[in-house]
mmCIF file of C-alpha atoms in Angstrom:
data_model
loop_
_atom_site.group_PDB
_atom_site.id
_atom_site.type_symbol
_atom_site.label_atom_id
_atom_site.label_comp_id
_atom_site.label_asym_id
_atom_site.label_seq_id
_atom_site.Cartn_x
_atom_site.Cartn_y
_atom_site.Cartn_z
ATOM 1 C CA ASP A 1 76.248 95.521 104.185
ATOM 2 C CA VAL A 2 79.356 97.521 104.885
ATOM 3 C CA LYS A 3 82.459 95.854 103.602
ATOM 4 C CA VAL A 4 85.947 96.714 104.801
ATOM 5 C CA THR A 5 88.759 94.832 103.126
ATOM 6 C CA GLN A 6 92.453 94.673 103.918
ATOM 7 C CA SER A 7 95.091 93.894 101.335
ATOM 8 C CA SER A 8 96.666 90.916 103.101
ATOM 9 C CA ARG A 9 95.619 88.473 105.824
ATOM 10 C CA TYR A 10 99.206 87.502 106.622
ATOM 11 C CA LEU A 11 102.438 89.348 105.898
ATOM 12 C CA VAL A 12 106.050 88.556 106.751
ATOM 13 C CA LYS A 13 108.647 91.292 106.410
ATOM 14 C CA ARG A 14 112.251 91.869 107.444
ATOM 15 C CA THR A 15 113.547 94.487 109.841
ATOM 16 C CA GLY A 16 114.146 97.774 108.082
ATOM 17 C CA GLU A 17 111.748 97.154 105.199
ATOM 18 C CA LYS A 18 109.108 99.710 104.272
ATOM 19 C CA VAL A 19 105.688 98.110 104.693
ATOM 20 C CA PHE A 20 102.359 99.186 103.248
ATOM 21 C CA LEU A 21 99.056 97.962 104.652
ATOM 22 C CA GLU A 22 96.004 98.905 102.625
ATOM 23 C CA CYS A 23 92.373 99.187 103.642
ATOM 24 C CA VAL A 24 89.375 99.793 101.392
ATOM 25 C CA GLN A 25 85.753 100.402 102.383
ATOM 26 C CA ASP A 26 82.810 100.406 100.010
ATOM 27 C CA MET A 27 80.198 102.418 101.926
ATOM 28 C CA ASP A 28 81.353 105.996 101.389
ATOM 29 C CA HIS A 29 82.358 106.393 105.040
ATOM 30 C CA GLU A 30 84.135 109.603 105.968
ATOM 31 C CA ASN A 31 86.072 108.163 108.908
ATOM 32 C CA MET A 32 88.736 105.489 108.704
ATOM 33 C CA PHE A 33 90.931 104.088 111.462
ATOM 34 C CA TRP A 34 94.016 101.939 111.932
ATOM 35 C CA TYR A 35 94.462 99.916 115.140
ATOM 36 C CA ARG A 36 96.908 97.357 116.333
ATOM 37 C CA GLN A 37 95.924 94.540 118.664
ATOM 38 C CA ASP A 38 98.361 92.802 120.986
ATOM 39 C CA PRO A 39 97.738 90.178 123.698
ATOM 40 C CA GLY A 40 97.237 91.822 127.062
ATOM 41 C CA LEU A 41 97.180 95.336 125.574
ATOM 42 C CA GLY A 42 93.935 95.212 123.625
ATOM 43 C CA LEU A 43 93.200 97.463 120.664
ATOM 44 C CA ARG A 44 95.162 100.672 120.396
ATOM 45 C CA LEU A 45 94.488 103.423 117.882
ATOM 46 C CA ILE A 46 97.424 104.277 115.625
ATOM 47 C CA TYR A 47 95.898 106.872 113.278
ATOM 48 C CA PHE A 48 92.502 108.205 112.335
ATOM 49 C CA SER A 49 91.362 109.989 109.166
ATOM 50 C CA TYR A 50 88.146 112.001 108.995
ATOM 51 C CA ASP A 51 88.400 113.044 105.357
ATOM 52 C CA VAL A 52 90.580 112.737 102.298
ATOM 53 C CA LYS A 53 94.095 113.959 103.057
ATOM 54 C CA MET A 54 93.126 114.610 106.693
ATOM 55 C CA LYS A 55 94.633 112.606 109.529
ATOM 56 C CA GLU A 56 94.941 112.669 113.268
ATOM 57 C CA LYS A 57 97.369 110.811 115.507
ATOM 58 C CA GLY A 58 96.020 108.153 117.786
ATOM 59 C CA ASP A 59 97.560 106.752 120.939
ATOM 60 C CA ILE A 60 100.610 105.077 119.383
ATOM 61 C CA PRO A 61 101.595 106.826 116.113
ATOM 62 C CA GLU A 62 105.365 106.484 116.546
ATOM 63 C CA GLY A 63 106.959 104.497 113.738
ATOM 64 C CA TYR A 64 103.872 104.744 111.526
ATOM 65 C CA SER A 65 102.487 107.106 108.913
ATOM 66 C CA VAL A 66 99.273 107.068 106.911
ATOM 67 C CA SER A 67 97.956 108.167 103.556
ATOM 68 C CA ARG A 68 94.420 108.884 102.414
ATOM 69 C CA GLU A 69 94.320 110.087 98.831
ATOM 70 C CA LYS A 70 90.856 108.707 98.074
ATOM 71 C CA LYS A 71 87.844 108.493 100.350
ATOM 72 C CA GLU A 72 87.557 104.711 100.161
ATOM 73 C CA ARG A 73 91.229 103.890 100.787
ATOM 74 C CA PHE A 74 93.386 104.347 103.876
ATOM 75 C CA SER A 75 96.974 103.125 103.930
ATOM 76 C CA LEU A 76 99.190 102.459 106.926
ATOM 77 C CA ILE A 77 102.914 102.754 106.305
ATOM 78 C CA LEU A 78 105.697 101.370 108.444
ATOM 79 C CA GLU A 79 108.655 103.442 107.316
ATOM 80 C CA SER A 80 111.274 101.035 108.671
ATOM 81 C CA ALA A 81 109.726 97.909 110.141
ATOM 82 C CA SER A 82 110.960 96.698 113.502
ATOM 83 C CA THR A 83 110.323 93.481 115.407
ATOM 84 C CA ASN A 84 108.198 95.322 117.982
ATOM 85 C CA GLN A 85 105.743 96.120 115.194
ATOM 86 C CA THR A 86 104.836 92.450 114.879
ATOM 87 C CA SER A 87 101.121 92.542 115.582
ATOM 88 C CA MET A 88 97.578 92.189 114.278
ATOM 89 C CA TYR A 89 96.571 95.327 112.374
ATOM 90 C CA LEU A 90 92.897 96.174 112.070
ATOM 91 C CA CYS A 91 91.272 98.784 109.876
ATOM 92 C CA ALA A 92 87.823 100.239 110.547
ATOM 93 C CA SER A 93 85.474 102.800 109.045
ATOM 94 C CA SER A 94 82.405 104.757 110.122
ATOM 95 C CA LEU A 95 80.087 107.496 108.985
ATOM 96 C CA VAL A 96 80.385 110.911 110.547
ATOM 97 C CA GLY A 97 77.755 111.048 113.246
ATOM 98 C CA GLY A 98 75.149 113.727 113.737
ATOM 99 C CA ALA A 99 75.418 116.173 116.595
ATOM 100 C CA GLY A 100 76.131 114.185 119.730
ATOM 101 C CA ALA A 101 75.787 110.839 117.980
ATOM 102 C CA TYR A 102 78.699 108.854 116.603
ATOM 103 C CA ASN A 103 78.173 105.926 114.413
ATOM 104 C CA GLU A 104 79.168 102.329 114.396
ATOM 105 C CA GLN A 105 82.655 101.335 113.444
ATOM 106 C CA PHE A 106 82.953 98.456 110.989
ATOM 107 C CA PHE A 107 86.120 96.426 110.906
ATOM 108 C CA GLY A 108 88.122 94.603 108.281
ATOM 109 C CA PRO A 109 89.408 91.028 108.724
ATOM 110 C CA GLY A 110 92.828 92.133 109.977
ATOM 111 C CA THR A 111 96.402 91.679 108.783
ATOM 112 C CA ARG A 112 98.750 89.559 110.867
ATOM 113 C CA LEU A 113 102.170 91.163 110.348
ATOM 114 C CA THR A 114 105.354 89.414 111.405
ATOM 115 C CA VAL A 115 108.628 91.343 111.282
ATOM 116 C CA LEU A 116 111.716 89.133 111.395
ATOM 117 C CA LYS B 1 91.268 109.617 130.528
ATOM 118 C CA GLN B 2 88.535 107.103 129.758
ATOM 119 C CA GLU B 3 89.221 103.525 130.841
ATOM 120 C CA VAL B 4 87.089 100.535 129.949
ATOM 121 C CA THR B 5 87.182 97.335 131.994
ATOM 122 C CA GLN B 6 85.651 93.974 131.222
ATOM 123 C CA ILE B 7 85.331 91.368 133.916
ATOM 124 C CA PRO B 8 85.789 88.435 133.836
ATOM 125 C CA ALA B 9 88.567 88.070 131.309
ATOM 126 C CA ALA B 10 87.357 84.550 130.521
ATOM 127 C CA LEU B 11 84.128 82.656 131.080
ATOM 128 C CA SER B 12 83.197 79.031 130.417
ATOM 129 C CA VAL B 13 79.555 77.902 130.467
ATOM 130 C CA PRO B 14 77.539 74.850 129.392
ATOM 131 C CA GLU B 15 75.385 75.085 126.296
ATOM 132 C CA GLY B 16 71.908 76.486 126.872
ATOM 133 C CA GLU B 17 72.845 78.732 129.767
ATOM 134 C CA ASN B 18 71.830 82.391 129.843
ATOM 135 C CA LEU B 19 74.805 84.592 130.604
ATOM 136 C CA VAL B 20 75.823 88.184 131.232
ATOM 137 C CA LEU B 21 79.036 89.897 130.188
ATOM 138 C CA ASN B 22 80.012 93.071 132.004
ATOM 139 C CA CYS B 23 81.626 96.300 130.860
ATOM 140 C CA SER B 24 82.440 99.317 133.019
ATOM 141 C CA PHE B 25 83.826 102.720 132.082
ATOM 142 C CA THR B 26 85.281 105.494 134.205
ATOM 143 C CA ASP B 27 83.906 108.609 132.495
ATOM 144 C CA SER B 28 80.117 108.636 132.183
ATOM 145 C CA ALA B 29 80.182 111.384 129.524
ATOM 146 C CA ILE B 30 79.909 108.994 126.589
ATOM 147 C CA TYR B 31 78.073 109.326 123.294
ATOM 148 C CA ASN B 32 77.647 105.672 122.572
ATOM 149 C CA LEU B 33 78.741 102.189 123.547
ATOM 150 C CA GLN B 34 79.380 99.408 121.081
ATOM 151 C CA TRP B 35 79.645 95.646 121.637
ATOM 152 C CA PHE B 36 81.767 93.567 119.270
ATOM 153 C CA ARG B 37 82.503 89.913 118.743
ATOM 154 C CA GLN B 38 85.924 88.661 117.651
ATOM 155 C CA ASP B 39 86.670 85.123 116.524
ATOM 156 C CA PRO B 40 90.288 83.891 116.834
ATOM 157 C CA GLY B 41 92.564 85.523 114.283
ATOM 158 C CA LYS B 42 89.733 87.524 112.757
ATOM 159 C CA GLY B 43 88.471 91.093 112.719
ATOM 160 C CA LEU B 44 85.732 92.539 114.912
ATOM 161 C CA THR B 45 82.052 92.114 114.129
ATOM 162 C CA SER B 46 79.716 94.812 115.435
ATOM 163 C CA LEU B 47 76.898 93.306 117.487
ATOM 164 C CA LEU B 48 75.049 96.224 119.052
ATOM 165 C CA LEU B 49 75.426 99.969 119.391
ATOM 166 C CA ILE B 50 73.664 101.871 122.175
ATOM 167 C CA GLN B 51 73.419 105.647 121.894
ATOM 168 C CA SER B 52 73.821 107.590 125.129
ATOM 169 C CA SER B 53 70.104 108.451 125.150
ATOM 170 C CA GLN B 54 69.117 104.775 124.993
ATOM 171 C CA ARG B 55 68.914 102.248 127.815
ATOM 172 C CA GLU B 56 69.108 99.053 125.789
ATOM 173 C CA GLN B 57 69.292 97.440 122.376
ATOM 174 C CA THR B 58 68.285 93.964 121.273
ATOM 175 C CA SER B 59 69.299 91.761 118.389
ATOM 176 C CA GLY B 60 68.055 88.186 118.350
ATOM 177 C CA ARG B 61 69.351 86.405 121.463
ATOM 178 C CA LEU B 62 71.490 89.411 122.437
ATOM 179 C CA ASN B 63 70.424 92.266 124.657
ATOM 180 C CA ALA B 64 72.726 95.093 125.678
ATOM 181 C CA SER B 65 71.895 97.569 128.417
ATOM 182 C CA LEU B 66 73.508 100.864 129.331
ATOM 183 C CA ASP B 67 73.540 102.713 132.643
ATOM 184 C CA LYS B 68 75.554 105.861 132.015
ATOM 185 C CA SER B 69 75.293 107.214 135.531
ATOM 186 C CA SER B 70 76.932 104.147 137.026
ATOM 187 C CA GLY B 71 79.340 103.652 134.127
ATOM 188 C CA ARG B 72 78.135 100.158 133.284
ATOM 189 C CA SER B 73 76.892 98.090 130.384
ATOM 190 C CA THR B 74 75.896 94.462 130.214
ATOM 191 C CA LEU B 75 75.551 92.098 127.268
ATOM 192 C CA TYR B 76 73.005 89.390 127.912
ATOM 193 C CA ILE B 77 73.176 86.249 125.767
ATOM 194 C CA ALA B 78 70.150 83.969 125.965
ATOM 195 C CA ALA B 79 70.287 80.212 125.444
ATOM 196 C CA SER B 80 73.997 80.152 124.661
ATOM 197 C CA GLN B 81 75.320 77.916 121.870
ATOM 198 C CA PRO B 82 78.819 76.618 121.058
ATOM 199 C CA GLY B 83 78.826 78.991 118.072
ATOM 200 C CA ASP B 84 78.720 81.895 120.538
ATOM 201 C CA SER B 85 82.253 81.030 121.642
ATOM 202 C CA ALA B 86 84.397 84.076 120.887
ATOM 203 C CA THR B 87 85.908 87.125 122.550
ATOM 204 C CA TYR B 88 83.430 89.908 123.269
ATOM 205 C CA LEU B 89 84.676 93.487 123.404
ATOM 206 C CA CYS B 90 82.959 96.650 124.456
ATOM 207 C CA ALA B 91 84.028 100.121 123.410
ATOM 208 C CA VAL B 92 82.851 103.619 124.260
ATOM 209 C CA SER B 93 82.888 106.864 122.319
ATOM 210 C CA GLY B 94 83.401 109.913 124.478
ATOM 211 C CA GLY B 95 82.797 112.936 122.306
ATOM 212 C CA SER B 96 84.861 112.161 119.259
ATOM 213 C CA GLU B 97 84.778 109.635 116.474
ATOM 214 C CA LYS B 98 87.317 107.518 118.362
ATOM 215 C CA LEU B 99 86.523 104.471 120.484
ATOM 216 C CA VAL B 100 88.150 103.321 123.723
ATOM 217 C CA PHE B 101 88.131 99.543 124.005
ATOM 218 C CA GLY B 102 88.077 97.117 126.878
ATOM 219 C CA LYS B 103 90.332 94.081 126.687
ATOM 220 C CA GLY B 104 87.475 91.685 126.192
ATOM 221 C CA THR B 105 85.875 88.634 127.754
ATOM 222 C CA LYS B 106 86.736 85.300 126.169
ATOM 223 C CA LEU B 107 83.596 83.164 126.191
ATOM 224 C CA THR B 108 83.609 79.398 125.771
ATOM 225 C CA VAL B 109 80.289 77.590 125.446
ATOM 226 C CA ASN B 110 80.709 73.869 126.003
ATOM 227 C CA PRO B 111 78.449 71.380 124.174
#
């Protein structure tokens, strides 16, 4: 079974702190994703990586950066945390699909981040 | 821009009932559609993935259908149980590795 793990289930940080959220997958997936989930807004894609050191902005990249130095690990960085970044953060991974076919995304357990 | 809608937002049924959850999408040019389950405070669990060339997929008591031309998918749950209580999300892939999600249907199955 695919396993996607996230470094913390709950995290409390202060405004202005630099925050690192880590995600690791154990199935050699090329693609990795970071989402945030907020009530009434659903899941929104922050960043996507399709290979080591490769990244692509999602729908809401402002205030975030990412790092992918190894295939299995994808980090989300909040350069200067703000209260409006309080949210549930979800990491996912998938294989690269064949022509015209894109594969299942598998999700981690999520990190509930509170910024005070 | 692709939009995914799930109606109703919440559904409450008695145990044992067969039920259908609905998902609609605005752009029929999709590559696949995925149904997920999310328990409170947890991540998403993949239930079923339907490729664009398929009409349905089954897993145990779950059956998902896809009608691309009308922009609709349904998730059928047979003989519902209290353990099925969760939020169900559908998501579509429209030509990239990225998914567009609906906001989910919160299902409560009452004993």
